[in-house]
Every structure is written in structure tokens, then in C-alpha cells.
PDB file of C-alpha atoms in Angstrom:
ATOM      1  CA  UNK A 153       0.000   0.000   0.000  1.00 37.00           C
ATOM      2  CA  UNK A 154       1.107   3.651  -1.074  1.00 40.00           C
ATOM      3  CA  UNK A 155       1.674   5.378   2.443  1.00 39.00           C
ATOM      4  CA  UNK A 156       1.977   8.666   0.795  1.00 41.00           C
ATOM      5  CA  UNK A 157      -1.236   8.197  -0.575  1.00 46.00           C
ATOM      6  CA  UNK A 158      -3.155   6.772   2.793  1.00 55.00           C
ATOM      7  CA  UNK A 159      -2.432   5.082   5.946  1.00 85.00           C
ATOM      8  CA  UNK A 160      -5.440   2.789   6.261  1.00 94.00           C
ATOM      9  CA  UNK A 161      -4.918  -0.388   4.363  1.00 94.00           C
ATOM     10  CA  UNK A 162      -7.696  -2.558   5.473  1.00 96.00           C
ATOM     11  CA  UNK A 163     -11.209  -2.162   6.502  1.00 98.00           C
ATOM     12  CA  UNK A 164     -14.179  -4.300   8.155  1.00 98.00           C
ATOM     13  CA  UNK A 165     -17.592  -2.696   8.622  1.00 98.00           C
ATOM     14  CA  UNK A 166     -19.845  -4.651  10.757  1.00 98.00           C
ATOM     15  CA  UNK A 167     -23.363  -3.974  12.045  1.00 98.00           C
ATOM     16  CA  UNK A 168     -23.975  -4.150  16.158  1.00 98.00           C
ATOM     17  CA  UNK A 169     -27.047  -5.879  17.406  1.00 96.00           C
ATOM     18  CA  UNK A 170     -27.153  -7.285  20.516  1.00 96.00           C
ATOM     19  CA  UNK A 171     -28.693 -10.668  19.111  1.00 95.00           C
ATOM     20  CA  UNK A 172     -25.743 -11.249  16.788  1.00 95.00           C
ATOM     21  CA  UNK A 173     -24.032 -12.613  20.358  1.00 95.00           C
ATOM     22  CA  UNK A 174     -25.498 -16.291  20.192  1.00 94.00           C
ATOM     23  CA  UNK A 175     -26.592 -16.044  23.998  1.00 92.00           C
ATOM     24  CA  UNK A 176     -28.155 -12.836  23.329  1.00 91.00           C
ATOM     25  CA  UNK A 177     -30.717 -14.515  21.028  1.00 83.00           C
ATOM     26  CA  UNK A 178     -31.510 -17.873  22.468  1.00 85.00           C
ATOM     27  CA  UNK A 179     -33.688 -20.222  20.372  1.00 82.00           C
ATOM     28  CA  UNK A 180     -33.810 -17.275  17.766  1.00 79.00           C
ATOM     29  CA  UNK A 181     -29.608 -16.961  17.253  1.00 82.00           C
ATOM     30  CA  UNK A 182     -30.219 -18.882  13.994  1.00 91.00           C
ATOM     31  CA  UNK A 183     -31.722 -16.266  12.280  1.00 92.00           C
ATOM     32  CA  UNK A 184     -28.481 -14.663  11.984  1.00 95.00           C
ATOM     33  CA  UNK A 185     -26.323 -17.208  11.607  1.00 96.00           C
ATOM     34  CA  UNK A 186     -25.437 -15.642   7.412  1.00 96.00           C
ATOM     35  CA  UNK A 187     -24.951 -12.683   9.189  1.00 97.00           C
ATOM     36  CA  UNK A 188     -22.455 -13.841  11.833  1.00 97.00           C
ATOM     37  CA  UNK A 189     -20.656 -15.615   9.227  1.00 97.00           C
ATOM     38  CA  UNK A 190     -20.389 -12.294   6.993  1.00 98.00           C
ATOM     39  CA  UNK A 191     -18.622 -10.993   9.928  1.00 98.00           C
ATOM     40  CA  UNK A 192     -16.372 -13.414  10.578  1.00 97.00           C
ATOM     41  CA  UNK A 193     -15.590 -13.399   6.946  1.00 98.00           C
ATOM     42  CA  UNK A 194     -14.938  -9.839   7.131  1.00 98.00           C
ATOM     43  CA  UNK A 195     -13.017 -10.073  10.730  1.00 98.00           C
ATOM     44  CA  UNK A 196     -10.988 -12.775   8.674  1.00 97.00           C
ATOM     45  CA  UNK A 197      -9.748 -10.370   5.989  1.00 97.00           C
ATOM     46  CA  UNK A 198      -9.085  -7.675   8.324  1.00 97.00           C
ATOM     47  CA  UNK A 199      -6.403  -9.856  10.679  1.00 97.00           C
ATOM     48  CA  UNK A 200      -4.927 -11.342   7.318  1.00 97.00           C
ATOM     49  CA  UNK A 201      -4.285  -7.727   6.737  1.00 96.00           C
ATOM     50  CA  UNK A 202      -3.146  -6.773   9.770  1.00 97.00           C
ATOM     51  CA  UNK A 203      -1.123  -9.293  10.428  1.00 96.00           C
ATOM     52  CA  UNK A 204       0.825  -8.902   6.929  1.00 95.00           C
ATOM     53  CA  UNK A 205       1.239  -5.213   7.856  1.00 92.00           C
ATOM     54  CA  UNK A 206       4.467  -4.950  10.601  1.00 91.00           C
ATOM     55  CA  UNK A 207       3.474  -2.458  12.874  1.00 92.00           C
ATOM     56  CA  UNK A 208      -0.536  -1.881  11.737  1.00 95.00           C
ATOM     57  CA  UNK A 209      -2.726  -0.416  14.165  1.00 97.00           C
ATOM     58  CA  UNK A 210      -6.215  -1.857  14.475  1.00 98.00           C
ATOM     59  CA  UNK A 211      -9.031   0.413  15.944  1.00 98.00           C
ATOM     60  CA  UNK A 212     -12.621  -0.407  16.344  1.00 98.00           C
ATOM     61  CA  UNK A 213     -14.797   2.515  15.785  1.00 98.00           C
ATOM     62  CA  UNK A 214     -18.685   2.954  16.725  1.00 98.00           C
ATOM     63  CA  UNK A 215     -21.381   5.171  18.059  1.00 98.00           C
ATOM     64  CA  UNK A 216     -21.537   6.901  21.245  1.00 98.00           C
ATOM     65  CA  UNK A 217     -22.891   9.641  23.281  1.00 98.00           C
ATOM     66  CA  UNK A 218     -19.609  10.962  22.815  1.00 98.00           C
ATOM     67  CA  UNK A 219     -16.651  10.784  20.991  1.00 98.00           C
ATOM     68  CA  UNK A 220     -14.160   9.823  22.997  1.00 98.00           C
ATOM     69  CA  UNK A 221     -11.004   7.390  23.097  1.00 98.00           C
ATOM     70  CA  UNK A 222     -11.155   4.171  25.502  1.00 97.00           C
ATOM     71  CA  UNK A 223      -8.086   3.009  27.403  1.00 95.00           C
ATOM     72  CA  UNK A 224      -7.006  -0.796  27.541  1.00 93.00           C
ATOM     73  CA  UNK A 225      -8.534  -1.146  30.928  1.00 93.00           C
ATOM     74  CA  UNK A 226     -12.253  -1.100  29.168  1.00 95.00           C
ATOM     75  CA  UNK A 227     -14.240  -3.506  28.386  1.00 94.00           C
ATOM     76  CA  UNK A 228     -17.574  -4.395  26.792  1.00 94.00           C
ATOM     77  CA  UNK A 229     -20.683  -5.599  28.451  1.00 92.00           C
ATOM     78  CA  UNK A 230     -24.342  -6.723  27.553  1.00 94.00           C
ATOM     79  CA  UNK A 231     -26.241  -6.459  31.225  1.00 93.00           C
ATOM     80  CA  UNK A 232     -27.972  -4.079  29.867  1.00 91.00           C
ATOM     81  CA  UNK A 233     -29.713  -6.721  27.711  1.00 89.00           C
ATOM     82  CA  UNK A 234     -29.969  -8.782  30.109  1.00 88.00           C
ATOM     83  CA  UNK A 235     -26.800 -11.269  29.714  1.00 89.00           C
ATOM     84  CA  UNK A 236     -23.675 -11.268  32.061  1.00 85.00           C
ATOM     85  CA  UNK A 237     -22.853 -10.098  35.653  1.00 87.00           C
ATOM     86  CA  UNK A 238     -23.569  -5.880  36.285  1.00 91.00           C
ATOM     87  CA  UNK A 239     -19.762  -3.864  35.460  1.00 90.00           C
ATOM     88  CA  UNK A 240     -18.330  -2.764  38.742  1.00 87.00           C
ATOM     89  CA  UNK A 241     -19.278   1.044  39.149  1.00 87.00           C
ATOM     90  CA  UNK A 242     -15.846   2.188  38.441  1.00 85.00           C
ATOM     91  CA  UNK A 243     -15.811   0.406  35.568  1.00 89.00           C
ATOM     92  CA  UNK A 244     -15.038   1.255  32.085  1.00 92.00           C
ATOM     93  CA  UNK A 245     -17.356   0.123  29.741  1.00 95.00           C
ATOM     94  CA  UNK A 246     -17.573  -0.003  26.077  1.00 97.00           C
ATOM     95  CA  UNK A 247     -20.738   1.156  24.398  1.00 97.00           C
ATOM     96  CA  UNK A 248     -22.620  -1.360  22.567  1.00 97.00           C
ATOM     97  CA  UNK A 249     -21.461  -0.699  19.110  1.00 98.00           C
ATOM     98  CA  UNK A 250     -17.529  -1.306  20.839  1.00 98.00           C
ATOM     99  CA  UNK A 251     -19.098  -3.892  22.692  1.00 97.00           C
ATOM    100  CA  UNK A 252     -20.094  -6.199  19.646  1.00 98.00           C
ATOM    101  CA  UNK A 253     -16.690  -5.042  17.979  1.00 98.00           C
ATOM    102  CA  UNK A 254     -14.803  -6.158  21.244  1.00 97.00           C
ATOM    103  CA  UNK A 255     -17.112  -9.289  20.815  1.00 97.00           C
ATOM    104  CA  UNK A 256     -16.655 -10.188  17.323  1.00 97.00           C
ATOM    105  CA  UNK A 257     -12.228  -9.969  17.859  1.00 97.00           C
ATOM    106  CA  UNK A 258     -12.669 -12.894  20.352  1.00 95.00           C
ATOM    107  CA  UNK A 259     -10.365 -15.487  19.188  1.00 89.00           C
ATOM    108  CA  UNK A 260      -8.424 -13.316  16.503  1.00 92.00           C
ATOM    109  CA  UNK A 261      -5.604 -12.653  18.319  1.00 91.00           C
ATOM    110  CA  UNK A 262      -6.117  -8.762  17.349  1.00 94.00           C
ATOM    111  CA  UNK A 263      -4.839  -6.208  19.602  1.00 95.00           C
ATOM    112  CA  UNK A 264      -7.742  -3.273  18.906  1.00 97.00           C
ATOM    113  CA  UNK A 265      -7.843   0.613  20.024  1.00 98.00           C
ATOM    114  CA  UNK A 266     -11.551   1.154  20.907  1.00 98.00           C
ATOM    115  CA  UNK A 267     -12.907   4.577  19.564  1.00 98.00           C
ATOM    116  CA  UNK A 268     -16.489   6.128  19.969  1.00 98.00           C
ATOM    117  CA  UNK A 269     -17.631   9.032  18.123  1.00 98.00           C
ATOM    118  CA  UNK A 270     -20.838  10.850  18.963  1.00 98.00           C
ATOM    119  CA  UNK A 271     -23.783   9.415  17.202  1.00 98.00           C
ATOM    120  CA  UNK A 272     -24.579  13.548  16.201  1.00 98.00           C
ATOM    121  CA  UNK A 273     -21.145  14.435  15.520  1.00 98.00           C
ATOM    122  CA  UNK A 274     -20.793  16.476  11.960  1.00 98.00           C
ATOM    123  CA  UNK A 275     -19.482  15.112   8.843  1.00 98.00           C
ATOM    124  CA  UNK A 276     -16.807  17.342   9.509  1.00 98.00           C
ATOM    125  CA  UNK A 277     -15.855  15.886  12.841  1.00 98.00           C
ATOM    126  CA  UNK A 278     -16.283  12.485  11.510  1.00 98.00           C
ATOM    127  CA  UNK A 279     -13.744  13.365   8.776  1.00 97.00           C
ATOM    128  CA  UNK A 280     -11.566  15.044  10.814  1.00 97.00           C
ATOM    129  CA  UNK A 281     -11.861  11.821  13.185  1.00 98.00           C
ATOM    130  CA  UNK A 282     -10.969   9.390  10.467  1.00 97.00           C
ATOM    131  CA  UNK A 283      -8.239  11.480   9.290  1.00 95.00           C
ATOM    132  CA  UNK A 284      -6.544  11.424  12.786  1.00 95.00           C
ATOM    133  CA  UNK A 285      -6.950   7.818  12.980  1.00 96.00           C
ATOM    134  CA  UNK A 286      -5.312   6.981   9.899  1.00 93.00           C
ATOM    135  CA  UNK A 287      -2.354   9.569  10.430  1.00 91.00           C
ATOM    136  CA  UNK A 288      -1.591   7.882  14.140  1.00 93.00           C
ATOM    137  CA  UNK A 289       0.696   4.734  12.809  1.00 91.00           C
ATOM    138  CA  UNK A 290       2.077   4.237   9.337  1.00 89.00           C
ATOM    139  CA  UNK A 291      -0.371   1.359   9.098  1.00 92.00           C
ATOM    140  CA  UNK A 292      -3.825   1.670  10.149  1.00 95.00           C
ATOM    141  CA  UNK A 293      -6.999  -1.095   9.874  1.00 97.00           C
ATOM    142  CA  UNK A 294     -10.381  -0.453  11.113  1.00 98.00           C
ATOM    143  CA  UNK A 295     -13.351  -2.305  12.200  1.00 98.00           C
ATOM    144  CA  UNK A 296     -16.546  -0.122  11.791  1.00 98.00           C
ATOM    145  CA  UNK A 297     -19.587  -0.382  13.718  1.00 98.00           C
ATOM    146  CA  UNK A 298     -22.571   0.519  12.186  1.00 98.00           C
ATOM    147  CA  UNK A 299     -26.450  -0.319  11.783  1.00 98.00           C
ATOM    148  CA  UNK A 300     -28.907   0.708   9.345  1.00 98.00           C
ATOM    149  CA  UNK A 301     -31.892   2.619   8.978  1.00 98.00           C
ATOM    150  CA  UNK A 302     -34.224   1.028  12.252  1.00 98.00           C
ATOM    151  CA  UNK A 303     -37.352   2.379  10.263  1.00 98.00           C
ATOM    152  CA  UNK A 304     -37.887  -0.089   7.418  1.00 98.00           C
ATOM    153  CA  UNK A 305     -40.553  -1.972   7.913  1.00 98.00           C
ATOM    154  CA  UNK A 306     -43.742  -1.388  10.162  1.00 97.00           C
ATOM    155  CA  UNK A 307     -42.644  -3.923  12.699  1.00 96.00           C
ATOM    156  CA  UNK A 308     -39.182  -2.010  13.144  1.00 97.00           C
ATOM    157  CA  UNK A 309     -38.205  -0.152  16.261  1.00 97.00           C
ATOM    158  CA  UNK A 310     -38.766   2.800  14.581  1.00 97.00           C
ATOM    159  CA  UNK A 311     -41.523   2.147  12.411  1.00 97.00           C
ATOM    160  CA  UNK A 312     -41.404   2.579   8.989  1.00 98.00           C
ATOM    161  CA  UNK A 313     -40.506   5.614   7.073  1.00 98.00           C
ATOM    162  CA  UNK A 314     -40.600   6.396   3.351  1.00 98.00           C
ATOM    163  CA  UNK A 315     -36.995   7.137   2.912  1.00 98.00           C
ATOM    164  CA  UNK A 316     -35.502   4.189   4.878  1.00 98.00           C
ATOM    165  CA  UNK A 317     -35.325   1.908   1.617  1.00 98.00           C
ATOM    166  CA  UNK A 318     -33.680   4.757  -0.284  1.00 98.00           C
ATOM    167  CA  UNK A 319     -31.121   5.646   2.228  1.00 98.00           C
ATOM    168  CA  UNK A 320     -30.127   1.942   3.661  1.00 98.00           C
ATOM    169  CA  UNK A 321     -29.462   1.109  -0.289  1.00 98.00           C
ATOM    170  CA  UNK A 322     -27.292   4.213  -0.705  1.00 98.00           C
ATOM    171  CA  UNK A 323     -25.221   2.991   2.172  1.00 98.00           C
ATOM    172  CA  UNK A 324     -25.487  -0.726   0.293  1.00 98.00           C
ATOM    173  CA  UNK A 325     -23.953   0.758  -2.806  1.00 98.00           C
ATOM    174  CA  UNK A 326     -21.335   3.233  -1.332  1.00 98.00           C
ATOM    175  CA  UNK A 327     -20.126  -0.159   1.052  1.00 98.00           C
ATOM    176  CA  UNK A 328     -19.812  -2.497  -2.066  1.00 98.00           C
ATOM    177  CA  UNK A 329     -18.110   0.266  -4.296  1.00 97.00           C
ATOM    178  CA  UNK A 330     -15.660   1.720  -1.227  1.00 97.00           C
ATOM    179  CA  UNK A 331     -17.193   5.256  -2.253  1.00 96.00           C
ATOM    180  CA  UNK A 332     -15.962   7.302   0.765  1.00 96.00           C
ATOM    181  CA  UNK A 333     -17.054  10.268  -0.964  1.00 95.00           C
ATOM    182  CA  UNK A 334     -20.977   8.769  -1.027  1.00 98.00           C
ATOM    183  CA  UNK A 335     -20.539   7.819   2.938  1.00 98.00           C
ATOM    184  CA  UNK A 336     -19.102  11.310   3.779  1.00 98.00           C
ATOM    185  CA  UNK A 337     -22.276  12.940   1.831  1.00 98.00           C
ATOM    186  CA  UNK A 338     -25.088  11.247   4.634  1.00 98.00           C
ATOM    187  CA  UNK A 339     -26.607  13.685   5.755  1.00 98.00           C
ATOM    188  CA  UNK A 340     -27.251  13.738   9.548  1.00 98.00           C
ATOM    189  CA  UNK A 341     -30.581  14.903   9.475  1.00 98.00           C
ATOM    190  CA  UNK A 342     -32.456  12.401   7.087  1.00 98.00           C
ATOM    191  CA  UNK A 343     -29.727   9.877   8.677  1.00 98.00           C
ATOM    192  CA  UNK A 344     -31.224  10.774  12.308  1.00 98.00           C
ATOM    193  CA  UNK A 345     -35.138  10.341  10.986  1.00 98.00           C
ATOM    194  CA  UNK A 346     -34.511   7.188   9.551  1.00 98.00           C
ATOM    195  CA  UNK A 347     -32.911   5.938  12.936  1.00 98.00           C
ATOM    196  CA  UNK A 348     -29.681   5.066  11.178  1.00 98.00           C
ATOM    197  CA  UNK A 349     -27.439   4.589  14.163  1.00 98.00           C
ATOM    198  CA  UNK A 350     -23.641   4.013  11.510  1.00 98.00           C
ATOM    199  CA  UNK A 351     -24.065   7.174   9.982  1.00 98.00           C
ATOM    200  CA  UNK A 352     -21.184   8.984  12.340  1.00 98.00           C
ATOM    201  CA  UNK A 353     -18.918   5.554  11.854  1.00 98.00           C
ATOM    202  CA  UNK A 354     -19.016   5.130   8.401  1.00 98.00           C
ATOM    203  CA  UNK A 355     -18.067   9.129   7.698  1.00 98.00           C
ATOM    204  CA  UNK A 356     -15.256   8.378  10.568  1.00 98.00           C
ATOM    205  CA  UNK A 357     -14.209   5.366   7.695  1.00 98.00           C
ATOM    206  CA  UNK A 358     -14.719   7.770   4.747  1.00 97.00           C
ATOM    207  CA  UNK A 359     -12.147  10.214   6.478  1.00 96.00           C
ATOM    208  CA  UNK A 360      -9.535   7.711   6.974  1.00 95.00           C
ATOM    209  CA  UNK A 361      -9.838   6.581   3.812  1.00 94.00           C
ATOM    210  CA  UNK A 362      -9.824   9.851   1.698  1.00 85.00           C
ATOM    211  CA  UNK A 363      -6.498  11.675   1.758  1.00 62.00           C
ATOM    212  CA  UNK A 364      -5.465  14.769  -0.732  1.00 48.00           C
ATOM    213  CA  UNK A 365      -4.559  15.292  -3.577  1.00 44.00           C
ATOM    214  CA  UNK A 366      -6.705  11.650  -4.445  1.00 50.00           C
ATOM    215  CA  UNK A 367      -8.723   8.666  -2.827  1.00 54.00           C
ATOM    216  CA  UNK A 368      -6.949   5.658  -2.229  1.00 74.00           C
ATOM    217  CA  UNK A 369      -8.306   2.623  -4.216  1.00 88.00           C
ATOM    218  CA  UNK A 370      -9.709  -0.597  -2.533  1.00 94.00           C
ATOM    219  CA  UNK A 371     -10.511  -4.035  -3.883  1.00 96.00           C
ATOM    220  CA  UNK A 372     -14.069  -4.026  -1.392  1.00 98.00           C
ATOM    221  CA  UNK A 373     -17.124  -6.297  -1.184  1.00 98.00           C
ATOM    222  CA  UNK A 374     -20.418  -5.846   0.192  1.00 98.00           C
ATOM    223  CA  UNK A 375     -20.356  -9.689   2.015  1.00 98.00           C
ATOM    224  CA  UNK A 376     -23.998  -8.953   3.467  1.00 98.00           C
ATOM    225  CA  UNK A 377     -26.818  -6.854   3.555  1.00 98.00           C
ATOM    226  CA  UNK A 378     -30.184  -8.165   5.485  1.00 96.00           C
ATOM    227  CA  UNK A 379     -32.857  -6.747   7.839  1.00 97.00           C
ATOM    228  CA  UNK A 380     -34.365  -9.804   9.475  1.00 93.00           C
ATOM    229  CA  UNK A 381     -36.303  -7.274  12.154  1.00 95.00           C
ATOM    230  CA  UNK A 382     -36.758  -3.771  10.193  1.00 97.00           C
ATOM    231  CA  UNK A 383     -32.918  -2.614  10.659  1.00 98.00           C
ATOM    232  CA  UNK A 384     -30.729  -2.680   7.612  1.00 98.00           C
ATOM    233  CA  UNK A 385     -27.643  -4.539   8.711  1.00 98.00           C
ATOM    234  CA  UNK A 386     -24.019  -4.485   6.431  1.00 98.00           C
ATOM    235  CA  UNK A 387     -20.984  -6.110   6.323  1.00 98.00           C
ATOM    236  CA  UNK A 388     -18.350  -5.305   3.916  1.00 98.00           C
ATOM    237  CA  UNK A 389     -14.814  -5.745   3.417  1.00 98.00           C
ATOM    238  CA  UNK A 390     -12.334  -2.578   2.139  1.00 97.00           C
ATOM    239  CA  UNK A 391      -8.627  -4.002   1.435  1.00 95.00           C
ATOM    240  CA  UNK A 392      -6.074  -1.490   0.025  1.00 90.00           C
ATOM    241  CA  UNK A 393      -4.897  -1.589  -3.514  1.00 85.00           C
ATOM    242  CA  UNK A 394      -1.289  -0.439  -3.927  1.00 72.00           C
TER     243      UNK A 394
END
């Protein structure tokens, strides 16, 4: 990969439901067994890459109240849905999108750098996020966190809104082509009514991955693309093309 050109060479983007942790979903958990394996698919291509890579940095990136960087003492938990012991009160705790991320590295191997950004932060934060991320090492890799629209069916958690189709294939096309520029055009608003909770995550991705004068190229794949319960779920793959 051309360093002068950009410093993230590999990409996963992954979406966060509770219910993709088997336990989480009980008798149910084979609904999403595709879905699981998309991820590990994608998971997969992002340690091969990391791994190749001497000295790449892997960060997991997802929604938050805030944007904020988590030390190595934090950790993820899923009380709040109702599996595993209540965190200490001290504790450190991952949000969920981090949470699934921390989840889904189980068994890699990966050491991972857990960032949040503010589910309202601006495109121009996001970018600016990204940007930072990708400038920390001379070899970054992320692993993006990021649902759907929640509003596209009338059974969703959001009910169902006209533009939820629209916008959730948008994202579909922009993940399968690696068009940062299409991710970094959401806009937050129409984003925020249709409940789509990877909007700041994926612009945090489109700013690591853009870098002047020119975009870096990637060989990507859009490995799946499903909404079993009225939230678009994707999982793609971004590796970098020298």
C-alpha cells in the first residue's frame, strides 16, 4: 500500500445488534447465523491484513454519546440486555457498538484501540476523526460499527418511514463500491429520521480513507446486507490496492 497516498490499508464494517451474540438470542440466534458468518468473513480479511502489515494499528470505531477514546482497561458488556454479571461502578465500559466489535475480535488474536464518536457528531468531525486515525501509525486497519436505517418496515423499532429503503441502499452501494465520498455525503438529518445509528462511523471510515490530492483505491465487497427485524444490517470488506 502507497503510504503517501493513505495510511489505512484494510477495513471491516460490521453492524452491532445485541442478538448477533449467540446467547443474546436464544432459540432465535439462527436467524443470523449468514450474518455472523459475513462478519467473521470480514473479521478474517481484516487480521490477514493486519497481520501482513508490521506495525498496523487496528481500531474499532462505533457510536456513542460521545466521541471519545477508551483506554485498555475497558471492556464491553451486555447487562444491559440482560446477559452477564452488572460492570463494577468504576468500571469502564464499552458502548454497545464497541461492545459487539470487542465481541466479534474474540479469538483473533487482534490487539484493537476502541474509539467512539458521537452518534450527532458532523461530517466534519467524523472526517476530521478518520483522518486522525489513519495519520496515528504508518499502518492503520479499522473495524466499523454501524447499523442501518431502524425504520424499514412497520414492525421495526422505529416504524417505517418512506426514505428508509432509499437511504439503507445508498449505504449498500457506497459499502460495495468503497465510495468514501458517497458515505461522507449522509446527511445527519435524514440519517437521524430514519434511525440510522452508523451514519457517524461510516463518515469516521470515509475520512480515513480519503487523503489529498486523491482517494486511495480498494478491492471491497459488500459480504452482506439483510434486515431480518426492520434494521438494515451491512458487512463489507475494504482491502487497500497499492
Amino acid at each position: 500500500m502507497n503510504a503517501a497516498r493513505t495510511m489505512l490499508i484494510s477495513a471491516a464494517v460490521c453492524p452491532h445488534p445485541p442478538l448477533l451474540v449467540p446467547a443474546m438470542a436464544g432459540e432465535a440466534a439462527g436467524e443470523l447465523d449468514a450474518l455472523r458468518a459475513a462478519c467473521g468473513t470480514a473479521v478474517g480479511r481484516l487480521r490477514a491484513a493486519v497481520e501482513a502489515s508490521d506495525g498496523c494499528v487496528l481500531y474499532v470505531v462505533g457510536g456513542d454519546t460521545v466521541t471519545r477514546a477508551y483506554g485498555p482497561d475497558a471492556s464491553g458488556s451486555l447487562h444491559p440486555y440482560g446477559l452477564g454479571e452488572r460492570p463494577a461502578p468504576d468500571a469502564a465500559v464499552l458502548p454497545l457498538s464497541l461492545t459487539i466489535g470487542e465481541w466479534l475480535l474474540r479469538g483473533s488474536g487482534l490487539d484493537a484501540r476502541f474509539q467512539g464518536v458521537a452518534y450527532d457528531a458532523s461530517p466534519e468531525e467524523c472526517a476530521r476523526l478518520g483522518r486522525e486515525l489513519a495519520g496515528s501509525a504508518g499502518r492503520v486497519a479499522l473495524l466499523v460499527m454501524g447499523d442501518g436505517s431502524a425504520c424499514l418496515t412497520e414492525k421495526a423499532p422505529g416504524y417505517l418511514h418512506p426514505d428508509a429503503g432509499a437511504y439503507d441502499a445508498a449505504v449498500a452501494r457506497a459499502l460495495e463500491r468503497a465510495d468514501a465520498a458517497a458515505l461522507a455525503a449522509l446527511d445527519p438529518k435524514v440519517s437521524h429520521e430514519v434511525q440510522a445509528a452508523g451514519r457517524a462511523a461510516w463518515q469516521v471510515l470515509a475520512g480515513a480513507a480519503v487523503t489529498a490530492p486523491a482517494p486511495a483505491r480498494y478491492e471491497s465487497e459488500l459480504l452482506a446486507y439483510e434486515a431480518p427485524y426492520g434494521v438494515g444490517y451491512f458487512v463489507a470488506s475494504w482491502d487497500g490496492v497499492p
